[in-house]
Amino acid sequence: KRIGYAIVGLGHLSLAQILPAFGSCKYSKPVALVSGDAAKAQTVAAQYGIPVKNIYNYQNFDEIKNNPEVDVVYIVLPNSMHAEFTIRAAKAGKHVLCEKPMATSVKDCERMIEACKTAGKQLMIAYRIQYEPHHKLVKDWVRNKEYGKVRLIEAFNAQNIGDPTQWRLKKSLSGGGSLPDIGLYCLNTARYLIGEEPVSVLATIYSTPNDPRFKEVEETVMFQMHFPNGTQVNSTTSYGVHESRRYRCYADKGGWFGLDPAFPYKGLKMEVSQARDAIEWKSNPSLEEKDQFALEMDHMSQCVRNNKKPFTPGEEGLQDQRIMDAIYESAHTGKIVKLETIKGLDIFR
Ligand code: NAD
């Protein structure tokens, strides 16, 4: 039996990526929708063969507890709403898959973990990158020292954000600007590749004065993370420049490798550069492209089936939130911010 999903929030990501991805899933199927727009929900339900009785809104959502077809609630709402709906889903006795960023504060992340623990339900944060084959291969190269020890990682994730009235630019809904939305990919992927937790961060923030988009949230964040094994990570994220999403890992034995683009849904491209016989050889090894959302949802479904903790559990989102808080603190104080050692995170790595 496929695991049944209720999708909460029928915005761009749900309609353009998540719902179509079920077509590539082996263990997951959409069975319910939760939306503030009844007409939209009915149209989408008809498209995916979801019965009208399985449509909920934000008010009657808690009734989902009486629906045995729903195993997992997938939360795809603005960031500050993730905590409320995760906690309500756990109380309704459902497992939770929650979009990134997990929430907008450490406290909310902790409340979400606690609620799922109390309910005895799994909580996974939707870090699709960690389930994608190209990134997994790069992770193996970093960890196995395929090209020597990786000493530096450069990561960049930027886009020119449009409409100044969108929720992403309202702090109460987003929690922040480019950092929690797209800079998070640089942060989370670096931790995944290295398999360690940063010991300190140093950051600066810049927002163009009088740009109506950046009244409440930041435009650009440049941040460095320092890892215990000596790897240094330099990241930039911005809402103010043309789209570019890439990273490179620089190893000490004549090679660098990475992905450009690295973070979109499709079309990831690997790059390897190696010195051989005093010549720099460039190559673009490629792997079969898979739907990242299908991989991620099927991982969650297998965890639910086998009663196993997901590879990117709530603790993973909580750790990223702690590091983002430290990045903001560093930018505001102009000083390096040290991070506490987190015990137990390595079990997922
Ligand atoms: P979106 O604006 O397209 O959709 C948000 C949905 O939430 C809409 O259906 C909207 O009606 C609903 N909503 C309910 N209350 C709202 C309120 N008070 N204000 C605004 N909208 C409200 O956003 P999206 O791009 O689909 O993003 C949703 C979530 O998914 C975010 O947490 C985002 O970070 C995450 N996301 C993840 C990825 C990824 O690759 N994993 C990509 C895009 C977005």
CSV table of C-alpha atoms and ligand atoms in Angstrom, one decimal, residues 9-14 40 58 74-79 81-82 99-101 126 128 167-168 173 180-181 185 263 265 293 296, ligand 1:
chain,number,residue,atom,x,y,z
A,9,GLY,CA,-1.1,24.9,1.0
A,10,LEU,CA,-1.7,24.9,-2.8
A,11,GLY,CA,0.8,27.5,-3.8
A,12,HIS,CA,3.5,27.4,-6.5
A,13,LEU,CA,5.6,24.7,-5.1
A,14,SER,CA,2.7,22.3,-4.4
A,40,LYS,CA,-8.9,25.9,-6.3
A,58,TYR,CA,-7.1,25.8,7.6
A,74,TYR,CA,3.2,17.7,3.9
A,75,ILE,CA,3.4,21.3,4.9
A,76,VAL,CA,4.0,23.7,2.1
A,77,LEU,CA,2.9,27.0,3.6
A,78,PRO,CA,4.8,30.3,4.3
A,79,ASN,CA,7.6,29.6,6.8
A,81,MET,CA,3.1,28.8,9.6
A,82,HIS,CA,5.1,25.6,9.5
A,99,GLU,CA,9.2,22.3,3.8
A,100,LYS,CA,12.4,24.2,4.4
A,101,PRO,CA,13.1,26.4,6.3
A,126,ALA,CA,12.2,18.5,3.0
A,128,ARG,CA,15.5,17.5,-1.3
A,167,TRP,CA,5.1,36.9,1.7
A,168,ARG,CA,8.8,36.1,1.2
A,173,LEU,CA,5.8,35.3,7.4
A,180,PRO,CA,16.4,31.3,5.2
A,181,ASP,CA,14.9,31.0,1.7
A,185,TYR,CA,20.8,25.6,0.5
A,263,PHE,CA,20.1,23.9,-6.5
A,265,TYR,CA,14.8,21.2,-9.5
A,293,PHE,CA,10.5,15.6,-4.7
A,296,GLU,CA,12.3,12.9,-0.9
B,1,NAD,P1,3.6,30.2,-2.5
B,1,NAD,O1,3.4,31.7,-2.1
B,1,NAD,O2,3.5,29.9,-3.9
B,1,NAD,O3,2.5,29.3,-1.8
B,1,NAD,C1,2.1,29.5,-0.4
B,1,NAD,C2,0.7,29.0,-0.2
B,1,NAD,O4,0.4,29.3,1.2
B,1,NAD,C3,-0.3,29.6,-1.1
B,1,NAD,O5,-1.2,28.6,-1.5
B,1,NAD,C4,-1.1,30.6,-0.1
B,1,NAD,O6,-2.4,30.7,-0.5
B,1,NAD,C5,-0.9,29.8,1.2
B,1,NAD,N1,-1.1,30.8,2.4
B,1,NAD,C6,-1.8,30.5,3.5
B,1,NAD,N2,-1.7,31.5,4.3
B,1,NAD,C7,-1.0,32.5,3.7
B,1,NAD,C8,-0.6,33.8,4.1
B,1,NAD,N3,-0.9,34.3,5.3
B,1,NAD,N4,0.2,34.5,3.3
B,1,NAD,C9,0.6,34.0,2.1
B,1,NAD,N5,0.2,32.7,1.7
B,1,NAD,C10,-0.6,32.0,2.5
B,1,NAD,O7,4.9,29.7,-1.8
B,1,NAD,P2,5.8,28.5,-2.2
B,1,NAD,O8,6.9,28.9,-3.1
B,1,NAD,O9,4.9,27.4,-2.6
B,1,NAD,O10,6.5,28.1,-0.8
B,1,NAD,C11,5.8,27.4,0.2
B,1,NAD,C12,6.9,26.8,1.2
B,1,NAD,O11,7.7,25.9,0.4
B,1,NAD,C13,7.9,27.8,1.8
B,1,NAD,O12,8.2,27.3,3.1
B,1,NAD,C14,9.1,27.7,0.9
B,1,NAD,O13,10.3,28.0,1.6
B,1,NAD,C15,9.1,26.2,0.5
B,1,NAD,N6,9.7,26.0,-0.8
B,1,NAD,C16,10.6,25.0,-0.9
B,1,NAD,C17,11.2,24.8,-2.1
B,1,NAD,C18,12.1,23.6,-2.3
B,1,NAD,O14,12.8,23.5,-3.3
B,1,NAD,N7,12.1,22.7,-1.4
B,1,NAD,C19,10.9,25.6,-3.2
B,1,NAD,C20,10.0,26.6,-3.1
B,1,NAD,C21,9.4,26.8,-1.9
